Coordinates of C-alpha atoms (C1' of nucleotides) in Angstrom, one line a residue:
Chain U
M1 CA 0.0 0.0 0.0
H2 CA 1.2 3.5 -0.8
W3 CA 2.1 5.6 2.2
A4 CA -0.6 8.2 1.5
D5 CA -3.3 5.5 1.3
F6 CA -1.9 4.0 4.6
R7 CA -2.2 7.4 6.3
A8 CA -5.7 7.8 4.9
Q9 CA -6.7 4.4 6.3
R10 CA -5.4 5.5 9.7
L11 CA -7.2 8.8 9.5
R12 CA -10.5 7.0 8.8
D13 CA -10.5 5.9 12.4
R14 CA -10.7 9.4 13.7
G15 CA -14.2 9.5 12.2
T16 CA -14.2 13.3 11.7
P17 CA -13.9 15.2 8.4
Q18 CA -10.3 15.4 7.5
V19 CA -8.4 18.6 7.6
I20 CA -4.9 18.0 6.2
V21 CA -2.5 20.9 6.8
S22 CA 0.8 22.2 5.7
G23 CA 2.5 25.2 7.4
I24 CA 5.4 27.2 6.1
T25 CA 7.0 30.4 7.2
P26 CA 7.5 32.7 4.2
S27 CA 10.7 34.2 5.5
G28 CA 12.5 34.0 2.1
E29 CA 12.6 32.3 -1.3
F30 CA 10.8 28.9 -1.3
H31 CA 12.8 25.9 -2.4
I32 CA 12.0 22.4 -3.4
G33 CA 12.3 21.3 0.2
H34 CA 9.0 23.1 0.8
L35 CA 7.5 21.0 -2.0
R36 CA 7.9 17.9 0.2
E37 CA 6.0 19.6 3.0
I38 CA 3.2 20.6 0.6
L39 CA 3.1 17.4 -1.4
T40 CA 3.3 15.0 1.5
A41 CA 0.2 16.6 3.0
E42 CA -1.6 17.1 -0.3
M43 CA -1.1 13.4 -1.3
I44 CA -2.5 12.3 2.0
H45 CA -5.5 14.6 1.3
R46 CA -6.0 13.0 -2.1
A47 CA -5.7 9.6 -0.6
C48 CA -8.4 10.5 1.8
L49 CA -10.7 11.6 -1.0
D50 CA -9.9 8.5 -2.9
A51 CA -10.9 6.5 0.1
G52 CA -14.2 8.2 0.2
L53 CA -13.4 10.4 3.2
E54 CA -14.4 14.0 3.5
S55 CA -11.3 16.0 3.4
R56 CA -9.9 19.5 3.0
Y57 CA -6.3 20.5 2.3
V58 CA -5.3 23.8 4.0
F59 CA -2.0 25.6 3.6
I60 CA -1.5 27.7 6.7
V61 CA 1.0 30.5 5.9
D62 CA 2.9 31.5 9.0
S63 CA 2.6 35.2 8.1
M64 CA 2.4 36.1 11.8
D65 CA 5.9 34.8 12.4
P66 CA 8.4 37.6 13.1
L67 CA 11.4 38.5 11.0
R68 CA 14.2 36.9 12.9
R69 CA 17.2 38.6 11.5
V70 CA 18.4 40.6 8.5
Y71 CA 19.0 37.9 5.9
D72 CA 21.8 38.2 3.4
F73 CA 19.3 39.2 0.6
L74 CA 18.0 42.1 2.7
S75 CA 19.4 45.5 3.2
E76 CA 20.3 46.9 6.6
D77 CA 17.0 48.9 6.4
Y78 CA 15.3 45.7 7.6
E79 CA 17.0 46.1 11.0
Q80 CA 14.0 48.1 12.1
F81 CA 11.6 45.3 11.3
I82 CA 13.2 42.5 13.4
G83 CA 10.5 41.0 15.6
V84 CA 7.7 42.3 13.4
P85 CA 5.3 39.7 11.8
L86 CA 6.1 39.1 8.2
A87 CA 2.6 40.2 7.2
Y88 CA 3.2 43.7 8.4
I89 CA 6.6 44.2 6.8
P90 CA 7.1 45.7 3.2
A91 CA 8.4 43.3 0.6
P92 CA 12.0 43.7 -0.4
N93 CA 12.9 45.2 -3.7
T94 CA 15.3 43.4 -5.9
D95 CA 18.2 45.2 -4.3
G96 CA 17.0 44.2 -0.9
T97 CA 15.7 47.6 0.2
P98 CA 12.1 47.8 1.6
S99 CA 9.5 48.6 -1.0
N100 CA 6.6 50.9 -0.6
G101 CA 4.6 48.2 1.2
E102 CA 1.9 47.5 -1.3
T103 CA 2.9 43.9 -1.1
S104 CA 3.8 42.5 2.2
Y105 CA 7.0 40.5 2.9
A106 CA 4.9 37.4 3.4
E107 CA 3.0 37.7 0.1
H108 CA 6.1 38.6 -1.8
F109 CA 7.6 35.2 -1.3
L110 CA 4.3 33.3 -1.1
N111 CA 2.8 34.4 -4.4
P112 CA 5.3 32.9 -6.8
F113 CA 5.3 29.7 -4.8
L114 CA 1.5 29.4 -5.2
E115 CA 1.9 29.9 -8.9
A116 CA 4.3 27.0 -9.0
L117 CA 1.9 24.9 -6.9
K118 CA -0.8 25.4 -9.6
E119 CA 1.5 23.9 -12.1
I120 CA 1.8 20.7 -10.1
G121 CA -1.9 20.6 -9.5
V122 CA -1.9 21.7 -5.9
F123 CA -4.8 24.0 -5.0
P124 CA -4.8 24.5 -1.2
E125 CA -7.2 26.6 0.8
I126 CA -4.9 29.3 2.0
V127 CA -5.1 30.5 5.6
M128 CA -2.9 33.5 6.4
N129 CA -2.2 33.0 10.1
H130 CA -2.1 36.7 10.8
E131 CA -5.7 36.9 9.7
T132 CA -6.7 34.2 12.1
Y133 CA -5.2 36.5 14.8
E134 CA -6.8 39.6 13.3
N135 CA -10.3 38.1 13.3
G136 CA -10.0 36.9 16.9
Q137 CA -10.1 33.2 16.3
F138 CA -7.1 32.7 18.5
S139 CA -8.5 34.7 21.5
E140 CA -10.2 31.9 23.3
K141 CA -7.1 29.7 23.2
I142 CA -4.9 32.6 24.2
D143 CA -7.1 33.3 27.2
L144 CA -7.1 29.7 28.1
A145 CA -3.4 29.4 27.7
I146 CA -2.8 32.4 29.9
R147 CA -5.0 30.9 32.6
K148 CA -3.2 27.6 32.3
R149 CA 0.2 29.1 31.9
E150 CA 1.8 27.2 34.8
E151 CA 0.7 23.8 33.4
I152 CA 1.9 24.7 29.9
R153 CA 5.2 26.0 31.2
E154 CA 5.7 22.8 33.1
I155 CA 4.9 20.7 29.9
I156 CA 7.4 22.6 27.8
M157 CA 10.1 22.4 30.4
R158 CA 9.5 18.7 31.1
V159 CA 9.2 17.6 27.5
S160 CA 11.7 19.8 25.8
G161 CA 14.1 19.9 28.8
R162 CA 14.3 23.6 28.3
E163 CA 14.4 26.1 31.2
L164 CA 11.7 28.8 31.0
P165 CA 11.8 31.9 33.2
E166 CA 9.6 32.2 36.2
D167 CA 7.6 35.0 34.5
W168 CA 7.3 33.2 31.2
F169 CA 4.1 34.2 29.4
P170 CA 2.3 32.3 26.7
Y171 CA 1.7 35.4 24.6
S172 CA 4.1 37.8 22.9
P173 CA 2.5 41.3 22.6
R174 CA 3.7 43.6 19.9
G175 CA 5.2 46.9 21.1
P176 CA 5.0 50.5 19.9
N177 CA 6.9 49.8 16.6
G178 CA 5.0 46.5 15.9
S179 CA 7.9 44.3 17.1
M180 CA 7.6 41.5 19.6
D181 CA 11.2 41.8 20.7
G182 CA 12.0 43.4 24.0
I183 CA 8.5 43.5 25.3
T184 CA 7.7 42.5 28.9
V185 CA 4.2 41.5 30.0
T186 CA 3.1 43.2 33.2
S187 CA -0.4 42.0 33.6
Y188 CA -3.5 40.4 32.0
E189 CA -7.1 41.2 32.2
Y190 CA -9.3 39.8 29.4
P191 CA -9.1 40.8 26.6
H192 CA -6.0 42.9 27.3
V193 CA -2.4 42.0 27.9
F194 CA -0.5 44.9 29.5
W195 CA 3.2 45.4 28.7
V196 CA 6.2 47.7 28.9
D197 CA 9.0 48.0 26.4
E198 CA 12.7 48.4 26.9
N199 CA 12.4 52.2 27.1
G200 CA 9.7 52.1 29.7
V201 CA 6.9 52.8 27.3
S202 CA 3.8 50.8 28.3
G203 CA 0.8 49.8 26.4
E204 CA -1.8 47.1 26.0
S205 CA -2.6 44.4 23.4
D206 CA -6.0 43.1 22.6
I207 CA -5.8 39.3 22.3
R208 CA -8.8 39.4 19.9
R209 CA -6.6 41.2 17.4
A210 CA -3.2 40.7 15.8
D211 CA -1.6 42.8 18.6
G212 CA 0.6 39.9 19.4
K213 CA 0.9 36.1 19.0
M214 CA 1.5 33.0 20.9
P215 CA 4.9 31.5 20.8
W216 CA 5.4 28.8 18.1
R217 CA 4.9 25.7 20.3
L218 CA 1.5 27.1 21.5
D219 CA 0.5 28.7 18.3
W220 CA 0.8 25.3 16.6
A221 CA -1.1 23.4 19.2
A222 CA -3.9 26.1 19.2
R223 CA -4.3 26.2 15.5
W224 CA -4.9 22.4 15.4
I225 CA -8.0 23.1 17.5
I226 CA -9.1 26.2 15.7
H227 CA -8.9 24.6 12.3
G228 CA -9.9 21.1 13.3
V229 CA -6.6 19.8 12.0
T230 CA -6.5 16.0 11.8
C231 CA -3.2 15.6 10.0
E232 CA -0.1 17.8 9.7
P233 CA 3.1 16.2 8.5
A234 CA 6.1 18.1 9.8
G235 CA 9.7 18.3 8.9
K236 CA 12.1 16.3 11.0
D237 CA 13.3 19.4 12.8
H238 CA 9.9 19.4 14.5
G239 CA 10.1 15.7 15.1
A240 CA 13.1 15.5 17.3
A241 CA 12.6 14.3 20.8
G242 CA 11.3 17.2 22.9
G243 CA 10.6 19.1 19.7
S244 CA 7.5 21.1 18.9
Y245 CA 5.5 18.0 17.9
D246 CA 6.1 16.5 21.3
T247 CA 5.1 19.6 23.2
G248 CA 2.3 20.4 20.8
I249 CA 0.4 17.1 21.5
P250 CA 0.0 17.5 25.3
I251 CA -0.5 21.3 25.0
C252 CA -3.2 20.7 22.4
E253 CA -4.9 18.2 24.7
L254 CA -4.6 20.6 27.6
L255 CA -6.4 23.3 25.5
G256 CA -9.2 20.9 24.9
G257 CA -8.3 19.6 21.5
S258 CA -7.5 16.3 19.9
P259 CA -4.0 16.5 18.3
P260 CA -3.1 15.0 14.9
D261 CA -0.9 11.9 14.8
K262 CA 2.8 12.7 14.7
I263 CA 4.0 12.4 11.1
V264 CA 7.6 13.4 10.4
Y265 CA 9.1 13.5 7.0
E266 CA 12.8 13.5 6.0
W267 CA 14.3 16.3 4.1
I268 CA 15.2 16.7 0.5
Q269 CA 18.9 17.2 -0.2
L270 CA 20.6 18.4 -3.3
K271 CA 22.7 15.7 -4.8
G272 CA 25.9 15.5 -2.8
M273 CA 25.4 18.9 -1.0
G274 CA 23.6 18.1 2.2
P275 CA 20.5 19.9 3.4
M276 CA 19.2 22.9 1.6
S277 CA 19.9 26.3 3.0
S278 CA 19.3 29.6 1.4
S279 CA 22.2 31.3 3.2
S280 CA 24.7 28.8 1.8
G281 CA 23.3 29.0 -1.6
V282 CA 22.5 25.3 -1.6
T283 CA 19.0 25.7 -3.0
I284 CA 16.9 25.1 -6.0
G285 CA 13.5 26.8 -6.3
P286 CA 10.3 25.1 -7.2
M287 CA 10.0 27.2 -10.3
E288 CA 13.4 26.4 -11.4
A289 CA 12.7 22.7 -10.9
L290 CA 9.5 23.0 -12.8
S291 CA 11.2 24.5 -15.8
L292 CA 13.4 21.4 -16.1
V293 CA 11.2 18.6 -14.9
P294 CA 7.7 17.7 -16.1
P295 CA 5.2 18.3 -13.2
E296 CA 4.1 14.7 -12.9
I297 CA 7.7 13.6 -12.6
L298 CA 8.3 16.2 -9.9
R299 CA 5.3 14.8 -8.0
Y300 CA 6.6 11.3 -8.6
V301 CA 9.9 12.2 -7.0
I302 CA 8.0 12.8 -3.8
A303 CA 5.4 10.1 -4.3
R304 CA 7.9 7.3 -4.9
S305 CA 9.8 7.9 -1.7
K306 CA 8.6 6.8 1.7
I307 CA 8.0 9.7 4.1
G308 CA 10.9 8.7 6.3
R309 CA 13.5 8.4 3.6
H310 CA 15.5 11.4 2.6
I311 CA 15.4 12.3 -1.1
E312 CA 18.4 13.2 -3.1
F313 CA 17.2 15.7 -5.6
D314 CA 19.3 15.4 -8.7
T315 CA 18.8 17.5 -11.8
G316 CA 21.6 15.7 -13.5
G317 CA 21.8 12.1 -14.8
A318 CA 19.5 10.6 -12.2
L319 CA 16.6 12.5 -13.8
F320 CA 16.8 10.2 -16.8
E321 CA 16.4 7.3 -14.5
M322 CA 13.5 8.9 -12.7
A323 CA 11.6 9.8 -15.8
D324 CA 12.2 6.5 -17.5
E325 CA 11.2 4.7 -14.3
Y326 CA 8.0 6.6 -14.4
E327 CA 7.3 5.7 -18.0
R328 CA 8.1 2.1 -17.4
L329 CA 5.7 1.8 -14.5
L330 CA 2.9 3.1 -16.6
T331 CA 3.2 0.2 -18.9
M332 CA 4.5 -2.5 -16.6
P333 CA 2.4 -5.6 -17.0
D334 CA 1.4 -7.8 -14.1
E335 CA 2.1 -11.3 -15.1
G336 CA 1.9 -14.7 -13.6
E337 CA 0.9 -15.7 -10.1
I338 CA 0.3 -12.7 -7.9
T339 CA 1.9 -13.4 -4.5
K340 CA 1.2 -11.2 -1.5
R341 CA 4.5 -9.4 -1.9
M342 CA 3.8 -8.7 -5.5
R343 CA 0.4 -7.4 -4.6
T344 CA 1.9 -5.0 -2.1
R345 CA 4.5 -3.9 -4.6
I346 CA 1.9 -3.4 -7.4
D347 CA -0.4 -1.5 -5.0
T348 CA 2.4 0.7 -3.9
R349 CA 3.5 1.7 -7.4
E350 CA 0.0 2.1 -8.5
G351 CA -0.5 4.5 -5.6
A352 CA 2.6 6.4 -6.5
L353 CA 1.5 6.9 -10.0
R354 CA -2.0 7.9 -8.9
M355 CA -0.5 10.5 -6.6
S356 CA 1.8 11.8 -9.3
Q357 CA -1.0 13.0 -11.6
V358 CA -1.3 16.7 -11.9
V359 CA -5.1 16.4 -12.2
R360 CA -6.4 14.2 -9.4
G361 CA -8.3 11.2 -10.8
S362 CA -6.9 11.4 -14.3
D363 CA -5.6 8.3 -15.9
P364 CA -1.9 8.0 -15.4
L365 CA -1.6 6.7 -19.0
E366 CA -2.6 10.2 -20.2
S367 CA 0.8 11.4 -19.0
F368 CA 2.6 8.7 -21.0
A369 CA 5.0 10.2 -23.4
G370 CA 6.2 7.0 -25.0
V371 CA 9.8 8.2 -25.5
S372 CA 12.6 7.8 -23.1
F373 CA 14.1 11.0 -21.6
R374 CA 17.5 10.0 -23.0
H375 CA 16.2 9.7 -26.5
L376 CA 14.3 12.9 -26.3
A377 CA 17.4 14.6 -24.9
M378 CA 19.3 13.6 -27.9
L379 CA 16.6 14.8 -30.3
A380 CA 16.2 18.1 -28.5
Q381 CA 19.9 18.7 -29.1
I382 CA 20.1 17.8 -32.7
K383 CA 16.7 19.2 -33.9
S384 CA 16.2 22.8 -33.4
S385 CA 12.6 22.7 -34.6
D386 CA 9.9 20.8 -32.7
E387 CA 8.3 19.7 -35.9
E388 CA 11.5 17.9 -36.9
V389 CA 11.5 16.1 -33.5
W390 CA 7.9 14.8 -34.1
Q391 CA 8.9 13.7 -37.6
S392 CA 11.8 11.8 -36.3
L393 CA 9.7 10.2 -33.6
R394 CA 7.1 9.1 -36.1
K395 CA 9.8 7.6 -38.2
S396 CA 11.1 5.6 -35.3
N397 CA 7.6 4.5 -34.4
H398 CA 7.7 6.2 -31.0
I399 CA 4.6 8.2 -31.8
S400 CA 2.0 8.1 -34.6
G401 CA 0.1 11.1 -35.8
E402 CA 0.1 14.3 -33.8
P403 CA 2.3 14.6 -30.7
S404 CA 0.4 14.3 -27.4
R405 CA 0.1 17.2 -24.9
S406 CA 2.3 15.3 -22.6
I407 CA 5.1 14.8 -25.0
I408 CA 4.9 18.4 -26.2
S409 CA 5.4 19.5 -22.6
R410 CA 8.2 17.0 -22.1
L411 CA 10.1 18.4 -25.1
S412 CA 9.7 22.0 -23.9
K413 CA 11.1 21.1 -20.4
M414 CA 13.8 19.1 -22.1
R415 CA 14.9 22.1 -24.1
S416 CA 15.3 24.2 -20.9
W417 CA 17.1 21.4 -19.2
V418 CA 19.5 21.0 -22.0
E419 CA 20.2 24.7 -21.9
S420 CA 20.6 24.8 -18.1
E421 CA 23.8 24.2 -16.1
H422 CA 22.1 21.1 -14.6
F423 CA 22.1 19.1 -17.8
P424 CA 24.6 16.2 -17.4
E425 CA 27.7 16.6 -19.5
T426 CA 27.7 12.9 -20.4
A427 CA 24.4 13.3 -22.2
R428 CA 25.5 16.4 -24.0
I429 CA 26.2 16.1 -27.6
N430 CA 29.4 18.1 -28.2
I431 CA 30.1 18.9 -31.8
Q432 CA 33.9 18.9 -32.3
T433 CA 35.4 22.1 -33.8
E434 CA 38.7 20.4 -34.3
I435 CA 40.0 16.9 -34.0
D436 CA 42.3 16.4 -31.1
E437 CA 45.3 14.0 -31.1
K438 CA 43.6 11.3 -29.1
T439 CA 40.6 11.1 -31.4
R440 CA 42.9 11.2 -34.4
S441 CA 44.8 8.2 -33.2
E442 CA 41.5 6.3 -33.0
I443 CA 40.6 6.9 -36.6
S444 CA 41.9 4.1 -38.7
D445 CA 43.4 4.6 -42.2
N446 CA 40.3 3.0 -43.7
Q447 CA 38.1 5.3 -41.8
A448 CA 40.2 8.3 -42.8
S449 CA 39.9 7.5 -46.5
F450 CA 36.2 6.9 -46.1
L451 CA 35.8 10.3 -44.5
R452 CA 37.7 12.0 -47.2
E453 CA 35.4 10.3 -49.7
L454 CA 32.4 11.3 -47.7
S455 CA 33.6 14.9 -47.5
A456 CA 33.8 15.1 -51.2
N457 CA 30.4 13.6 -51.7
L458 CA 28.8 15.9 -49.1
G459 CA 30.4 18.9 -50.7
S460 CA 28.4 18.3 -53.8
C461 CA 25.2 17.1 -52.2
E462 CA 21.9 18.8 -51.6
W463 CA 21.6 19.5 -47.9
S464 CA 18.7 17.3 -46.9
E465 CA 18.6 14.2 -44.7
N466 CA 17.8 11.9 -47.7
S467 CA 20.6 13.2 -49.8
I468 CA 23.0 13.0 -46.9
T469 CA 22.0 9.4 -46.3
D470 CA 22.7 8.7 -50.0
A471 CA 26.0 10.4 -49.7
I472 CA 27.0 8.3 -46.8
R473 CA 25.8 5.1 -48.5
N474 CA 27.7 5.9 -51.7
S475 CA 30.8 6.7 -49.8
I476 CA 30.7 3.4 -48.0
K477 CA 30.3 1.6 -51.3
N478 CA 33.3 3.4 -52.7
S479 CA 35.5 2.8 -49.7
E480 CA 35.6 -0.9 -49.0
I481 CA 34.7 -0.3 -45.4
T482 CA 32.1 -2.0 -43.2
G483 CA 29.0 0.0 -42.3
K484 CA 29.9 -0.3 -38.7
D485 CA 33.4 1.2 -39.1
A486 CA 32.2 3.9 -41.4
F487 CA 29.7 5.1 -38.9
S488 CA 32.0 5.0 -35.9
G489 CA 34.4 7.0 -38.1
I490 CA 31.8 9.7 -38.6
Y491 CA 31.1 9.8 -34.9
L492 CA 34.7 10.0 -34.0
A493 CA 35.3 12.9 -36.3
I494 CA 32.2 14.8 -35.4
L495 CA 31.6 14.0 -31.8
G496 CA 34.8 12.4 -30.6
A497 CA 32.8 9.3 -29.6
K498 CA 32.2 6.0 -31.2
H499 CA 28.4 6.2 -31.2
G500 CA 25.9 8.9 -31.7
P501 CA 22.5 9.9 -33.0
R502 CA 21.6 9.0 -36.5
A503 CA 24.4 10.3 -38.6
S504 CA 22.3 11.9 -41.4
S505 CA 20.2 13.8 -38.9
L506 CA 23.2 14.9 -37.0
I507 CA 25.1 16.1 -40.1
A508 CA 22.0 17.8 -41.5
E509 CA 21.5 19.7 -38.3
I510 CA 25.1 20.8 -37.9
G511 CA 25.1 22.5 -41.4
K512 CA 27.2 22.0 -44.5
D513 CA 30.0 24.5 -43.8
D514 CA 30.7 23.3 -40.3
V515 CA 30.7 19.6 -41.3
L516 CA 33.0 20.2 -44.2
A517 CA 35.3 22.3 -42.0
I518 CA 35.6 19.4 -39.5
L519 CA 36.1 16.7 -42.2
S520 CA 38.6 18.9 -44.1
V521 CA 41.3 18.2 -41.5
I522 CA 41.2 14.4 -41.8
Chain O
rG1 C1' 24.1 14.3 25.7
rG2 C1' 18.8 13.3 23.8
rG3 C1' 16.3 11.5 19.5
rC4 C1' 14.9 10.2 14.4
rC5 C1' 16.0 7.8 9.9
rU6 C1' 18.9 4.3 7.4
rG7 C1' 22.1 -0.4 6.1
rU8 C1' 19.0 -5.8 0.8
rA9 C1' 23.1 -7.5 -6.3
rG10 C1' 28.7 -2.9 -8.6
rC11 C1' 24.8 1.5 -8.1
rU12 C1' 19.6 3.1 -6.9
rU13 C1' 16.2 0.5 -4.4
rA14 C1' 10.9 -2.8 -3.6
rG15 C1' 9.4 -5.9 0.0
rU16 C1' 9.6 -4.6 6.9
rC17 C1' 3.5 -1.7 9.7
rA18 C1' -0.3 -7.2 8.9
rG19 C1' 6.5 -13.4 9.3
rG20 C1' 5.5 -18.0 4.6
rU21 C1' 10.8 -20.2 -0.8
rA22 C1' 14.5 -12.5 -1.9
rG23 C1' 11.8 -8.7 -6.6
rA24 C1' 13.0 -4.5 -10.0
rG25 C1' 15.7 -0.8 -12.7
rC26 C1' 20.5 1.0 -14.1
rA27 C1' 25.2 -0.8 -15.2
rC28 C1' 27.6 -5.2 -17.2
rC29 C1' 27.8 -9.6 -20.5
rG30 C1' 25.5 -12.2 -24.7
rG31 C1' 22.0 -12.4 -28.8
rG32 C1' 18.6 -9.9 -32.4
rC33 C1' 18.0 -5.6 -35.6
rU34 C1' 22.2 -3.5 -38.7
rU35 C1' 22.1 1.7 -45.9
rU36 C1' 23.4 1.9 -36.7
rU37 C1' 18.9 7.7 -33.5
rA38 C1' 23.2 6.7 -27.3
rA39 C1' 17.0 4.0 -30.2
rC40 C1' 14.4 -0.7 -30.0
rC41 C1' 13.6 -6.1 -28.8
rC42 C1' 15.1 -10.8 -26.2
rG43 C1' 18.2 -13.4 -22.7
rG44 C1' 21.9 -13.8 -18.8
rU45 C1' 25.6 -13.2 -14.7
rG46 C1' 25.3 -11.2 -10.0
rG47 C1' 22.4 -11.2 -2.9
rC48 C1' 25.0 -15.9 3.9
rC49 C1' 18.9 -9.0 3.1
rG50 C1' 25.3 -4.7 8.1
rG51 C1' 26.9 -8.4 12.3
rG52 C1' 25.4 -11.4 16.6
rG53 C1' 21.7 -13.5 19.7
rG54 C1' 16.4 -14.5 20.8
rU55 C1' 11.0 -15.7 19.6
rU56 C1' 8.8 -19.1 15.8
rC57 C1' 7.4 -25.1 12.3
rG58 C1' 9.3 -20.8 9.5
rA59 C1' 12.5 -14.2 10.2
rA60 C1' 15.0 -9.2 5.4
rU61 C1' 10.3 -8.8 8.2
rC62 C1' 9.0 -9.3 15.4
rC63 C1' 12.3 -8.5 20.2
rC64 C1' 17.4 -7.4 22.3
rC65 C1' 22.6 -6.1 21.7
rC66 C1' 26.6 -4.3 18.6
rC67 C1' 28.8 -1.9 14.2
rG68 C1' 28.5 1.5 10.0
rG69 C1' 26.2 5.9 7.3
rG70 C1' 22.9 10.3 7.2
rC71 C1' 20.4 13.9 9.9
rC72 C1' 17.6 16.8 13.7
rC73 C1' 17.6 19.1 18.7
rG74 C1' 17.4 28.8 18.8
rC75 C1' 14.5 29.8 13.6
rC76 C1' 14.4 26.7 9.1
rA77 C1' 10.6 21.7 5.6

RNA sequence: GGGCCUGUAGCUUAGUCAGGUAGAGCACCGGGCUUUUAACCCGGUGGCCGGGGGUUCGAAUCCCCCCGGGCCCGCCA
């Protein structure tokens, strides 16, 4: 059984409508790591629907979280906003200076991410957490938390092993400049929390408005109750012993709720570079990933891995593997006696394919391209026009008639991949501009004389694939060379390799002048 | 220090929750096709399932111990 279906089965036991939630702090550019947070939850949501359960998928944006520090991409001007919720800070301009504030910091980073989500078929209900504070939905839980502050303080200290000060208070009011830093609570009387700042300025915060927020560990537990959350997969940072999941569960119960089961997912790493981090530049954005990888394959990357396994995201050679594996699964026949193990395996991969579809419920076969990534990569490099690619694919019986939507999309992604730095060098077709010594030594006398013959024939030939094919054929006839040797000679001269794409296509695409220039030095 | 994940063929892994004779892909080797698209088709080699102990008629699977690898524990997915 696929992990998403397994979770759905467990959730069925709760008996309530399912509310599957993701939560992310929009403190900077989103990266593909966030995609695992989103897709893990969204796939469980889809599995619930598939199982006939009532389910909603909600993306809670942590827009009430404060700016922690001035990140590298921000100008010093942001110093003044430290401690202020991201919803109330102006978005940065491209140079890192604060903008006029038409768009908030939170929205600035969130919006492009939501666009990317559409492309992979994810349409969450969006909850901006600061609005939940603004409209007073948190007030009852804040009031309760303040009254039970001793018990909560005890839970956090016991479970997390952290020491909290005697005067710890489960609510952080925002001071005169909107920041939560440096504010000391002096007293509470519903609905007001009274405080004093570092300069002795005092004021009051109305807990029914966004005048402050609960600290993370409480905020999380409280929102589970407010939104009726039944499932919220969290990154492994929250899953550590004594982490926020462990404190959230008893705090949620104390506040009168029924917490979700603890689900912890592993992180995505960039191939060979460890965990992603925006500050170290080890990052790849969802939009960048989507420009290279077809959406269903990107979903498949998440769907195929169990929640607890870390994923090595590799935009190089492994992507061929991944895409071909996807294609293969689509057409894999189930033969012979079905043992229990085989049943499990088939169910799991069927689930992974189902979860990978951009449109829920669509037939995975509709996403079948019918051409391997490797082959398409080659064609994309030697055919500059899409139409020529389709012609070639018809000729090789990969497709018949008009290209499918899915393969058109594949080719367009393939073209960006080929042009990007991520495309693996081993798959790149490098046209030689000159013949180096090593290659020259590999070309036999036979091949050399064949190539000279070919060069002469090409020089007088019409530049079309058919004529070029004829030229090659005639040259072989006139040279007393085997077809095999002839072709490997061509590839050695043009590519510096013994194999290559169909020679006539390759030569046609390179152009007469360049081909003759290469062959002239034989 | 506390905790999580992980160790199955050269590589990537499925199977572990619900114990019943180890599956796959890549790579490799061989064959087919051969006026060769790195394509395509067919076949094959290769595993004391990290090590040890226990439970069981039976363990990759459950329990215990050990070893190796990765990661988390202010905020970060």
